[in-house]
Coordinates of N, CA, C and O in Angstrom, one line a residue:
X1 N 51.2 -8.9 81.0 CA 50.1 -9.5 81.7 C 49.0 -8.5 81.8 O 49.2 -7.4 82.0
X2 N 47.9 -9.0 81.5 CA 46.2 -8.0 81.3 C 45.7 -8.4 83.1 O 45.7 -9.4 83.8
X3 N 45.5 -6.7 83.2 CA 44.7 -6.8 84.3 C 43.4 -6.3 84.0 O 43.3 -5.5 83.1
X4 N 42.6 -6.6 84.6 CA 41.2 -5.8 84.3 C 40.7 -5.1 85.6 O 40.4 -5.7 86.6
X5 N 40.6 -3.6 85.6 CA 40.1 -2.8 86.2 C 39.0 -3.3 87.1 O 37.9 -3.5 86.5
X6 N 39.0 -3.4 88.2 CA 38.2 -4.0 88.9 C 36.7 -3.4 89.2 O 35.6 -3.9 89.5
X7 N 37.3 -2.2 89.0 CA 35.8 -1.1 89.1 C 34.9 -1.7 88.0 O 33.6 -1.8 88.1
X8 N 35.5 -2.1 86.9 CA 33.9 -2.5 85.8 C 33.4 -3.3 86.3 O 32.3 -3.4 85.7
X9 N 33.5 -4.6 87.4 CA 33.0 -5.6 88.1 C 33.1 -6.7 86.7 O 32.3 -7.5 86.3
X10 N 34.4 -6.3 86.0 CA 34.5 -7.7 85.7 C 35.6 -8.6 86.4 O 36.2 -8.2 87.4
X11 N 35.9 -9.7 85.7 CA 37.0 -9.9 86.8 C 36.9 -10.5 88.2 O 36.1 -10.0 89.0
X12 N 37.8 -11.8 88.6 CA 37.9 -11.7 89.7 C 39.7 -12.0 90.2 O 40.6 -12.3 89.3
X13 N 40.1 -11.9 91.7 CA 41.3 -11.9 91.8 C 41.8 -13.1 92.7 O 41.2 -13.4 93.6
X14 N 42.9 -13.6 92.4 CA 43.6 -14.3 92.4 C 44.7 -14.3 93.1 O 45.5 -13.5 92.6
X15 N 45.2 -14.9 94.2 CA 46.8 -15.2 94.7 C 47.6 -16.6 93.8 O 47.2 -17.7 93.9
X16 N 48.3 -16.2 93.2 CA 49.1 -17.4 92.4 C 49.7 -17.8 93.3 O 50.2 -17.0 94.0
X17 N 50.0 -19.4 93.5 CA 51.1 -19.5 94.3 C 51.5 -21.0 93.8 O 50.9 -21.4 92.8
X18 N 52.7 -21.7 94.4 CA 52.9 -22.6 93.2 C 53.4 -24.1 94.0 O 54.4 -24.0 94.7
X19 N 52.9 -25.3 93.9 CA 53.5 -26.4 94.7 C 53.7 -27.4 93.4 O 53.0 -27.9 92.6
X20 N 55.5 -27.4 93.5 CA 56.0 -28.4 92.7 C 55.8 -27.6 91.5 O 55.5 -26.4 91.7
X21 N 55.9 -28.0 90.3 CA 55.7 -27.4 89.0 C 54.8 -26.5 88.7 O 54.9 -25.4 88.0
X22 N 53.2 -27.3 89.6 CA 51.8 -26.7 88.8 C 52.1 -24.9 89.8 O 52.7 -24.5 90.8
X23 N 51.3 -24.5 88.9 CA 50.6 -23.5 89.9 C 49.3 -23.2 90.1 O 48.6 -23.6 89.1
X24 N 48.6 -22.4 91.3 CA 47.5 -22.9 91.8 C 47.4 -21.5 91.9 O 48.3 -20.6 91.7
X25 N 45.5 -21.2 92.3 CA 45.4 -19.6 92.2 C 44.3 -19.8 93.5 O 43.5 -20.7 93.2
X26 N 44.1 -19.4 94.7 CA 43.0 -18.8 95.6 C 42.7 -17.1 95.5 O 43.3 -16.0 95.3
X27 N 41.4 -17.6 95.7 CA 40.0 -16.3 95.9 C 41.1 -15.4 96.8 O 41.5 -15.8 97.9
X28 N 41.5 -14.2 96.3 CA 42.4 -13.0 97.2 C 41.9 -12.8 98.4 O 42.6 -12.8 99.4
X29 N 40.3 -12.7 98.3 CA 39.4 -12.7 99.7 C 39.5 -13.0 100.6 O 39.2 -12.3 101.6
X30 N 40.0 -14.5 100.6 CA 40.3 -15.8 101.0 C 41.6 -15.3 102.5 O 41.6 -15.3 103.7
X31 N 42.7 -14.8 101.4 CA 43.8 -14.4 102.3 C 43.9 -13.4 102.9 O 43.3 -12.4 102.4
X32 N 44.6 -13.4 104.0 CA 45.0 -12.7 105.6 C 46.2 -11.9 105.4 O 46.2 -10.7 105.3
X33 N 47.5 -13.0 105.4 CA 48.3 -12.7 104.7 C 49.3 -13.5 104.2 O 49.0 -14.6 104.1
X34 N 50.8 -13.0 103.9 CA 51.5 -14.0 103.3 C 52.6 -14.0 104.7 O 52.7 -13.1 105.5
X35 N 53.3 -15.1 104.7 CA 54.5 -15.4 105.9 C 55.5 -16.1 105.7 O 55.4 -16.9 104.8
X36 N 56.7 -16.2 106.3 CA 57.7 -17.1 106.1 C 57.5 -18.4 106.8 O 57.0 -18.4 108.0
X37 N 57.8 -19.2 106.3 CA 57.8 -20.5 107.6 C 58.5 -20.4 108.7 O 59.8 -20.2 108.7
X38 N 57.5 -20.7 109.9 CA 58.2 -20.5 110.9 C 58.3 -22.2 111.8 O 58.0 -23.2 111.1
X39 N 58.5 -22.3 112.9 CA 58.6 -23.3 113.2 C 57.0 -23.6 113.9 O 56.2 -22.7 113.9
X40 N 56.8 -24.6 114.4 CA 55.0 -24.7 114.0 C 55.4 -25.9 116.0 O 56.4 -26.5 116.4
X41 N 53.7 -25.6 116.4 CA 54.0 -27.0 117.6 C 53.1 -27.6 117.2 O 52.0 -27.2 117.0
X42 N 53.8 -29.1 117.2 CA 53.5 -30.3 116.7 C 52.1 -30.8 117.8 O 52.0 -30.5 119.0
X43 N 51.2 -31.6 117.1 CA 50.3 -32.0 117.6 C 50.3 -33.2 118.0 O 51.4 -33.5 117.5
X44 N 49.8 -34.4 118.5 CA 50.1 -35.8 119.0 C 49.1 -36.1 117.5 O 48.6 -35.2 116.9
X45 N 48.9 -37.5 117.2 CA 48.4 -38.4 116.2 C 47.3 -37.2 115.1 O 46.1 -37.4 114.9
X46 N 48.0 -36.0 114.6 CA 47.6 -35.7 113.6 C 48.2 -36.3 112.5 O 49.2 -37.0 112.4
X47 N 47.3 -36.0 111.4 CA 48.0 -36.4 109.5 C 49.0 -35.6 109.5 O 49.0 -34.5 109.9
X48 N 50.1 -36.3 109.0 CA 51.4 -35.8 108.5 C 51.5 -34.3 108.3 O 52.0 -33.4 109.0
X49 N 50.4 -34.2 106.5 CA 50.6 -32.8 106.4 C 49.8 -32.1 107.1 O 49.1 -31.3 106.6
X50 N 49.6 -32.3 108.2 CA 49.2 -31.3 109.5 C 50.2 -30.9 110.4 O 50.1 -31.4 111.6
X51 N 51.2 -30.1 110.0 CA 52.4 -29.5 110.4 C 52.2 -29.5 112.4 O 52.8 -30.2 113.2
X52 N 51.4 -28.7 112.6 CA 51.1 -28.4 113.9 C 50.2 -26.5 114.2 O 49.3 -25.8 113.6
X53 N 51.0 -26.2 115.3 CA 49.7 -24.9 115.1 C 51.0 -24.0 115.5 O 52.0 -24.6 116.0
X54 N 50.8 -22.6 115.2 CA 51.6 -20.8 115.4 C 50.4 -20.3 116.5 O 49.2 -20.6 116.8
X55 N 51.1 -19.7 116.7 CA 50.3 -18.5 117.8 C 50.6 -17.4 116.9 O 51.8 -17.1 116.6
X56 N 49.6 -16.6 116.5 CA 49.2 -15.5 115.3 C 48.5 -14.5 116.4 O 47.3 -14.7 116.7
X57 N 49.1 -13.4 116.9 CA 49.0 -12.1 117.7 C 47.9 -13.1 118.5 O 46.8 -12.6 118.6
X58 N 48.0 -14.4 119.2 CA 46.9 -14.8 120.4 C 45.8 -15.4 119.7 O 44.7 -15.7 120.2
X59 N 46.2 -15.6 118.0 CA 44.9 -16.8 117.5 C 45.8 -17.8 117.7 O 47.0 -17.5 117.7
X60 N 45.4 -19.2 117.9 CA 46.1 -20.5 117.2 C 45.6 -20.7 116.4 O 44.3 -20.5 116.4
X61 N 46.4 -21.0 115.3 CA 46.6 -20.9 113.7 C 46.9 -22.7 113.7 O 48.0 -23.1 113.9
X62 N 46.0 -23.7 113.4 CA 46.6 -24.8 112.4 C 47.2 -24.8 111.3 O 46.5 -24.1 110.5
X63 N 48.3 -25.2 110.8 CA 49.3 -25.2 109.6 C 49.3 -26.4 109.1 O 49.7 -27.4 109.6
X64 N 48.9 -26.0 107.5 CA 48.8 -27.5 106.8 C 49.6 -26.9 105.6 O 49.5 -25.9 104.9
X65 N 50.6 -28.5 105.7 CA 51.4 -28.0 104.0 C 50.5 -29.0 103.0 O 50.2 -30.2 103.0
X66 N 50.2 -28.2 102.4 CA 49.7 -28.2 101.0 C 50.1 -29.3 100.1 O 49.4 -29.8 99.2
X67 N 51.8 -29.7 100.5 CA 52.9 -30.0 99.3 C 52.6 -31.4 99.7 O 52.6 -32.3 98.8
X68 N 52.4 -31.9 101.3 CA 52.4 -33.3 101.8 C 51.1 -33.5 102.0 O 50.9 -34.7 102.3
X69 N 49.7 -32.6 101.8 CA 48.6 -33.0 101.0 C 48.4 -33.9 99.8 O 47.7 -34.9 99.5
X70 N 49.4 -33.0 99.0 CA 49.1 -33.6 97.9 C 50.2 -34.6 97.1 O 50.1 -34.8 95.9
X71 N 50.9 -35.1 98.0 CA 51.8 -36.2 98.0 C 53.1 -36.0 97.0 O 53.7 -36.8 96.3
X72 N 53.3 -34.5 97.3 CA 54.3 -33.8 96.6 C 55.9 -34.9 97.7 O 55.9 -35.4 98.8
X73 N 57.2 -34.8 96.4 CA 58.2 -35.6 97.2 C 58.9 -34.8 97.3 O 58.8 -33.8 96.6
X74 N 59.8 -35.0 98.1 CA 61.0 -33.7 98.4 C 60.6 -32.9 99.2 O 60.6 -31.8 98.7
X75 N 60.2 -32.9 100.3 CA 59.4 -31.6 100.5 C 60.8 -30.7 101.4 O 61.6 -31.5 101.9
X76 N 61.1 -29.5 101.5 CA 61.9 -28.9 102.2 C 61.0 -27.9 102.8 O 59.8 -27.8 102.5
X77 N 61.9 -27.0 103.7 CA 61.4 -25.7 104.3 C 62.7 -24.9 104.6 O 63.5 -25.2 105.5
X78 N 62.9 -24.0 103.6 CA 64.2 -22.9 103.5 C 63.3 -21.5 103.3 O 62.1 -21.3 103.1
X79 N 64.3 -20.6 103.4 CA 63.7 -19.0 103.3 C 62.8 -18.9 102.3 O 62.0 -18.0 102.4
X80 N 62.6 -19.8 101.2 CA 61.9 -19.8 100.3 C 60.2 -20.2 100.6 O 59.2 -19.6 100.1
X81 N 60.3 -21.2 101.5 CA 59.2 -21.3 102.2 C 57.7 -20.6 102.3 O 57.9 -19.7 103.1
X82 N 56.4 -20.5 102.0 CA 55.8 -19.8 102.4 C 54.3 -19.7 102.9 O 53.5 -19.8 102.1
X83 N 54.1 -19.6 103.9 CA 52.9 -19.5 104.6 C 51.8 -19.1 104.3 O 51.5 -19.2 105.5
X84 N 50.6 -18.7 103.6 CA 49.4 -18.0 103.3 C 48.7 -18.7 104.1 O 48.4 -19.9 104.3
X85 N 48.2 -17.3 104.5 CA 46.9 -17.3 106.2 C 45.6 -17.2 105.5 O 45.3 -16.1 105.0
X86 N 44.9 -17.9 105.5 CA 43.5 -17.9 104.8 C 42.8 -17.9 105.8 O 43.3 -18.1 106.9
X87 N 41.5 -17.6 105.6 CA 40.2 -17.5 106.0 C 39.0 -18.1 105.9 O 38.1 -17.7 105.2
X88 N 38.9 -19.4 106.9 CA 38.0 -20.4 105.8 C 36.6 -20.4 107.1 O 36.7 -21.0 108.2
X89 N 35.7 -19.8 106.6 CA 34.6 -19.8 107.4 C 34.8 -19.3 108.7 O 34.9 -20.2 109.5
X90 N 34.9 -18.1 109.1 CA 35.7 -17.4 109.9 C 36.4 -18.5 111.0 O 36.1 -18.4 112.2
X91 N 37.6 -19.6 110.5 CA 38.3 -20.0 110.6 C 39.6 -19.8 110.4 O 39.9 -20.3 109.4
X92 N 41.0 -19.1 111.0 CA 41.9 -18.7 110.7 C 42.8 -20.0 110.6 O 42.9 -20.6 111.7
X93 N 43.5 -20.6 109.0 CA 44.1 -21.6 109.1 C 45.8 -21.3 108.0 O 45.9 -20.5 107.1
X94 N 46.5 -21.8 108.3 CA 47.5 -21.5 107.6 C 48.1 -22.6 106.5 O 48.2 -23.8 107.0
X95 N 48.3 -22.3 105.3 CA 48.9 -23.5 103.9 C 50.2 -23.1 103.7 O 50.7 -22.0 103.6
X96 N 50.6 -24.2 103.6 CA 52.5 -24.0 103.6 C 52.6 -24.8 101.8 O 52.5 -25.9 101.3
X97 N 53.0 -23.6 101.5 CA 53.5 -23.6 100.0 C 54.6 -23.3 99.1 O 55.3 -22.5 99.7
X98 N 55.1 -23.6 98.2 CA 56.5 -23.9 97.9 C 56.6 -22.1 97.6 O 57.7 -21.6 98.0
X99 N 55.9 -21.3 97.1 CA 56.3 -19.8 97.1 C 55.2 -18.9 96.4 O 55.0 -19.5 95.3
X100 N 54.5 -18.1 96.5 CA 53.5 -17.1 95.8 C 54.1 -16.4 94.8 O 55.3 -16.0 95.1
X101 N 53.7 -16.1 93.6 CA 53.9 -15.2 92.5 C 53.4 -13.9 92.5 O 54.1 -12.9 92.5
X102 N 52.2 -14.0 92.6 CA 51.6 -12.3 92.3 C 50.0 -12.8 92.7 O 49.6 -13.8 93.2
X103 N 49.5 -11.6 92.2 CA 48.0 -11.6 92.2 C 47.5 -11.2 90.9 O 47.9 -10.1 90.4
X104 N 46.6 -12.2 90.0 CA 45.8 -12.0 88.9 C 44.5 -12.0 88.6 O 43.7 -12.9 88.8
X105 N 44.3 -10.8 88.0 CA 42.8 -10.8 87.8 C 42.4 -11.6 86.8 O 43.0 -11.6 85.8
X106 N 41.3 -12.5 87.1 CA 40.8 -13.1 85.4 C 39.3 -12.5 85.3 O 38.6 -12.2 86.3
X107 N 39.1 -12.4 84.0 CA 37.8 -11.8 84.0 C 37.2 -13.8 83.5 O 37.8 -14.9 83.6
X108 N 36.1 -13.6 82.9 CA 34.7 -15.0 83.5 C 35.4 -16.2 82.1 O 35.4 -17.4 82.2
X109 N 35.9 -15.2 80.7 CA 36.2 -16.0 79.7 C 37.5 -16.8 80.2 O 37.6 -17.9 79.8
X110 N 38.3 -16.4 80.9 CA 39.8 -16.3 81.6 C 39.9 -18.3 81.8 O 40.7 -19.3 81.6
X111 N 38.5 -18.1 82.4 CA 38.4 -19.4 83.0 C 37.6 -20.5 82.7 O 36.4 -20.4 82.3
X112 N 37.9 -21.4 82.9 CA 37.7 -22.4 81.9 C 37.0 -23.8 82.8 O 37.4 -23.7 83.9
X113 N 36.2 -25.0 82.6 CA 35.7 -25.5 83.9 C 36.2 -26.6 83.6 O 36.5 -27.2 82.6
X114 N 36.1 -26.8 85.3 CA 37.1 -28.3 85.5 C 36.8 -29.6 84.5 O 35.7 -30.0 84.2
X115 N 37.8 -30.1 84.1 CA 37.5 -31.3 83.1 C 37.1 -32.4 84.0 O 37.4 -32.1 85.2
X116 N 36.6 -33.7 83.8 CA 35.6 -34.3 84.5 C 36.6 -35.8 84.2 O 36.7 -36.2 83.0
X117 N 37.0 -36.3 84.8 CA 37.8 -37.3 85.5 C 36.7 -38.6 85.7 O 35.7 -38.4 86.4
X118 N 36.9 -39.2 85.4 CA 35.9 -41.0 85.4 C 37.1 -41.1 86.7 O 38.0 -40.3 86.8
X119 N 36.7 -42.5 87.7 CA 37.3 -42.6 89.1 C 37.1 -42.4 90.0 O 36.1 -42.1 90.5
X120 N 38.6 -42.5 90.6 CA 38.3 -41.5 92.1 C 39.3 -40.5 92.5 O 39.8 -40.3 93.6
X121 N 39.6 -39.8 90.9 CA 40.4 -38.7 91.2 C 39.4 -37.5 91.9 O 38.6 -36.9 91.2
X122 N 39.5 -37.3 92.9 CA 38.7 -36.5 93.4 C 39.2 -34.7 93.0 O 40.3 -34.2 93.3
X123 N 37.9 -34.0 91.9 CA 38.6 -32.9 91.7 C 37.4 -31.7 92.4 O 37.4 -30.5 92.0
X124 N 36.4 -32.2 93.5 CA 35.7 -31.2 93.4 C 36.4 -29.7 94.5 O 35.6 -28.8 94.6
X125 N 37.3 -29.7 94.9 CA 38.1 -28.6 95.0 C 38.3 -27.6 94.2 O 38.5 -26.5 94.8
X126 N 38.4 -27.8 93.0 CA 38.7 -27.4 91.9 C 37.9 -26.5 90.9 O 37.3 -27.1 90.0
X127 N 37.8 -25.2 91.0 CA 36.6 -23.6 90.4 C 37.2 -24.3 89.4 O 36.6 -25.3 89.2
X128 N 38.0 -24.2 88.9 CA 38.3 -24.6 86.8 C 39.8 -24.0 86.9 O 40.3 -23.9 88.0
X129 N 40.6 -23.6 85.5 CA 41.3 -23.4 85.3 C 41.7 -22.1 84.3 O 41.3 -21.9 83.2
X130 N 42.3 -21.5 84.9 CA 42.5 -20.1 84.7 C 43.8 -19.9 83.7 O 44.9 -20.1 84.0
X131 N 43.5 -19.3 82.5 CA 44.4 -19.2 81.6 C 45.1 -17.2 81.5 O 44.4 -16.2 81.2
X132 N 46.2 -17.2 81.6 CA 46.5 -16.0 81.4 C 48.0 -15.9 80.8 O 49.1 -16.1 81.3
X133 N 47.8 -15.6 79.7 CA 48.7 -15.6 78.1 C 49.7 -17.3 78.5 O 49.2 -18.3 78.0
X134 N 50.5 -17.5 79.1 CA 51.1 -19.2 78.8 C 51.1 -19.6 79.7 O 51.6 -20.8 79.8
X135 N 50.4 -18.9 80.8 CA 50.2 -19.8 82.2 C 49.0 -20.3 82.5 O 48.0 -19.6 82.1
X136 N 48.8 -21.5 83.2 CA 47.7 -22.2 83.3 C 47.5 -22.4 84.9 O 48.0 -23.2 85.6
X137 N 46.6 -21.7 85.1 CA 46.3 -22.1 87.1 C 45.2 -22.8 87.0 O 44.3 -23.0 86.2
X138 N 45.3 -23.4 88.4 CA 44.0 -24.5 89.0 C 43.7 -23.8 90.3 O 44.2 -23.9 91.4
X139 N 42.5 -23.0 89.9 CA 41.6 -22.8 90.9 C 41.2 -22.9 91.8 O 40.0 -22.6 91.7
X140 N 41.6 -23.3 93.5 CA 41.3 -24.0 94.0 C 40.1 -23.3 95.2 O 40.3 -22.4 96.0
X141 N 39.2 -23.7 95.0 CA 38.3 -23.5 96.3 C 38.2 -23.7 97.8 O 37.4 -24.4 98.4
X142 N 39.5 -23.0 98.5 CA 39.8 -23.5 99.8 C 39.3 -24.2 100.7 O 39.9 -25.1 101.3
X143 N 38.0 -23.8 101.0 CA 37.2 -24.6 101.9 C 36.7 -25.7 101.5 O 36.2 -26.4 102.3
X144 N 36.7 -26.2 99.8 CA 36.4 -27.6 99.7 C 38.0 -28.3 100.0 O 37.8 -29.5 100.3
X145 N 39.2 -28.0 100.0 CA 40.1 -28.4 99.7 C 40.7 -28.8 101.0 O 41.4 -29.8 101.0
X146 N 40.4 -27.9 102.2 CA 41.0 -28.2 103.4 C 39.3 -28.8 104.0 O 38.3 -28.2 103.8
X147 N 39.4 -30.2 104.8 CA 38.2 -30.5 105.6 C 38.1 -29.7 106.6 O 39.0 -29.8 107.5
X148 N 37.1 -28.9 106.7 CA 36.6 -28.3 107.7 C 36.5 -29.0 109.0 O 37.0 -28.5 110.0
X149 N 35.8 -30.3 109.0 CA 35.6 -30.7 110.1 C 36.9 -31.3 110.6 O 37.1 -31.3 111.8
X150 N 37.9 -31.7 109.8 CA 39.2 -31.9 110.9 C 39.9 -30.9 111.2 O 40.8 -31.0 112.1
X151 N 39.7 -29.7 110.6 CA 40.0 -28.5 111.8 C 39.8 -28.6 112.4 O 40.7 -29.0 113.2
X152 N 38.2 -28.3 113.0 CA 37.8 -28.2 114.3 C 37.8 -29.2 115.3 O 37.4 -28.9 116.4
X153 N 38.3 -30.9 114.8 CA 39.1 -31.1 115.6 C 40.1 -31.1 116.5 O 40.2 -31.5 117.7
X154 N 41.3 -30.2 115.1 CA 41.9 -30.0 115.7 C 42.6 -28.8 116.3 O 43.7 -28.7 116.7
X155 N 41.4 -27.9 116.4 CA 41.2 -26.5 116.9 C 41.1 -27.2 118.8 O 41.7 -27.1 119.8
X156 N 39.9 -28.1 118.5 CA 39.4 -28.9 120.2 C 40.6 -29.4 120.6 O 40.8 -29.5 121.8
X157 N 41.6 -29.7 119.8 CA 43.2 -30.3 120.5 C 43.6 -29.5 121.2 O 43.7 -29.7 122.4
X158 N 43.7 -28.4 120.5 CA 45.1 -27.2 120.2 C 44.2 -26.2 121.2 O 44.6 -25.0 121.4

C-alpha cells in the first residue's frame, strides 16, 4: 500500500471503513474516535436507523447506523461492531458501521469523480471514488450524508 508523506501537502487522509461488501472512506478530520457498540437510549418516534443517543464523558452523542441508512439487510451488533465519532459542524454525532480498516492517504490523481446517475439516485454525498492498487472507496462527505437539521432535532429531544 503507497502512502504519501503528508509533509509535501500532497495527499489527503482517509478512515476506511466498510458497510456490507462496499467500502467507504471519511475525511480523518472528520473523526473523534473509533468505539465498540455499546448499548444506545432509544428515542420515542425517531427513524429506525436512529439508534438512540450515549452519554460521551457528559456529551449526548446521537447514534446513527449507517447500515439501516442505507437499507443494508441483516443488520447485527457483535464485538465486531463499530462506532466512529465524527464531527459534523461542531456537532458530536456517532455512525455505526460494520468495522474500520485502516487509514489511507490518496494523493488528487487517487481520486476519481463521482459518475452522474440520471433519476433519483441521490449521490450528492459522495467526494468521488478513491482507488488504491485493487481497492475501490466511496468517498463520503459526512455532513452531506447525515441531515444536519434532523440532528438538531434530535439533540432538542435528547
Amino acid at each position: 500500500m503507497k502512502h504519501i508523506d503528508k509533509a509535501d501537502g500532497a495527499g489527503e487522509e482517509f478512515l476506511a471503513f466498510t458497510l456490507g461488501r462496499e467500502e467507504y472512506g471519511v475525511d480523518i478530520l472528520k473523526v473523534q474516535e473509533i468505539r465498540g457498540y455499546e448499548s444506545v437510549t432509544q428515542l420515542a418516534n425517531a427513524p429506525d436507523y436512529i439508534k438512540g443517543v450515549i452519554n460521551l464523558r457528559g456529551i449526548i452523542v446521537p447514534i446513527i447506523d449507517l447500515r439501516i441508512k442505507f437499507r443494508q439487510q441483516n443488520v447485527s451488533y457483535d464485538q465486531y461492531t463499530v462506532v466512529i465519532i465524527v464531527d459534523l459542524n461542531d456537532r458530536t454525532t456517532g455512525i455505526v458501521v460494520d468495522g474500520v480498516s485502516d487509514v489511507l492517504t490518496l494523493a488528487a490523481e487517487q481520486i476519481k469523480p463521482t459518475p452522474h446517475f440520471s433519476g433519483e439516485l441521490a449521490t450528492d454525498y459522495i467526494r468521488g471514488l478513491g482507488s488504491v492498487e485493487q481497492r475501490m472507496l466511496i468517498l463520503v462527505d459526512i455532513e452531506k450524508l447525515l441531515n444536519t437539521e434532523e440532528l438538531a432535532a434530535l439533540e432538542a429531544v435528547a
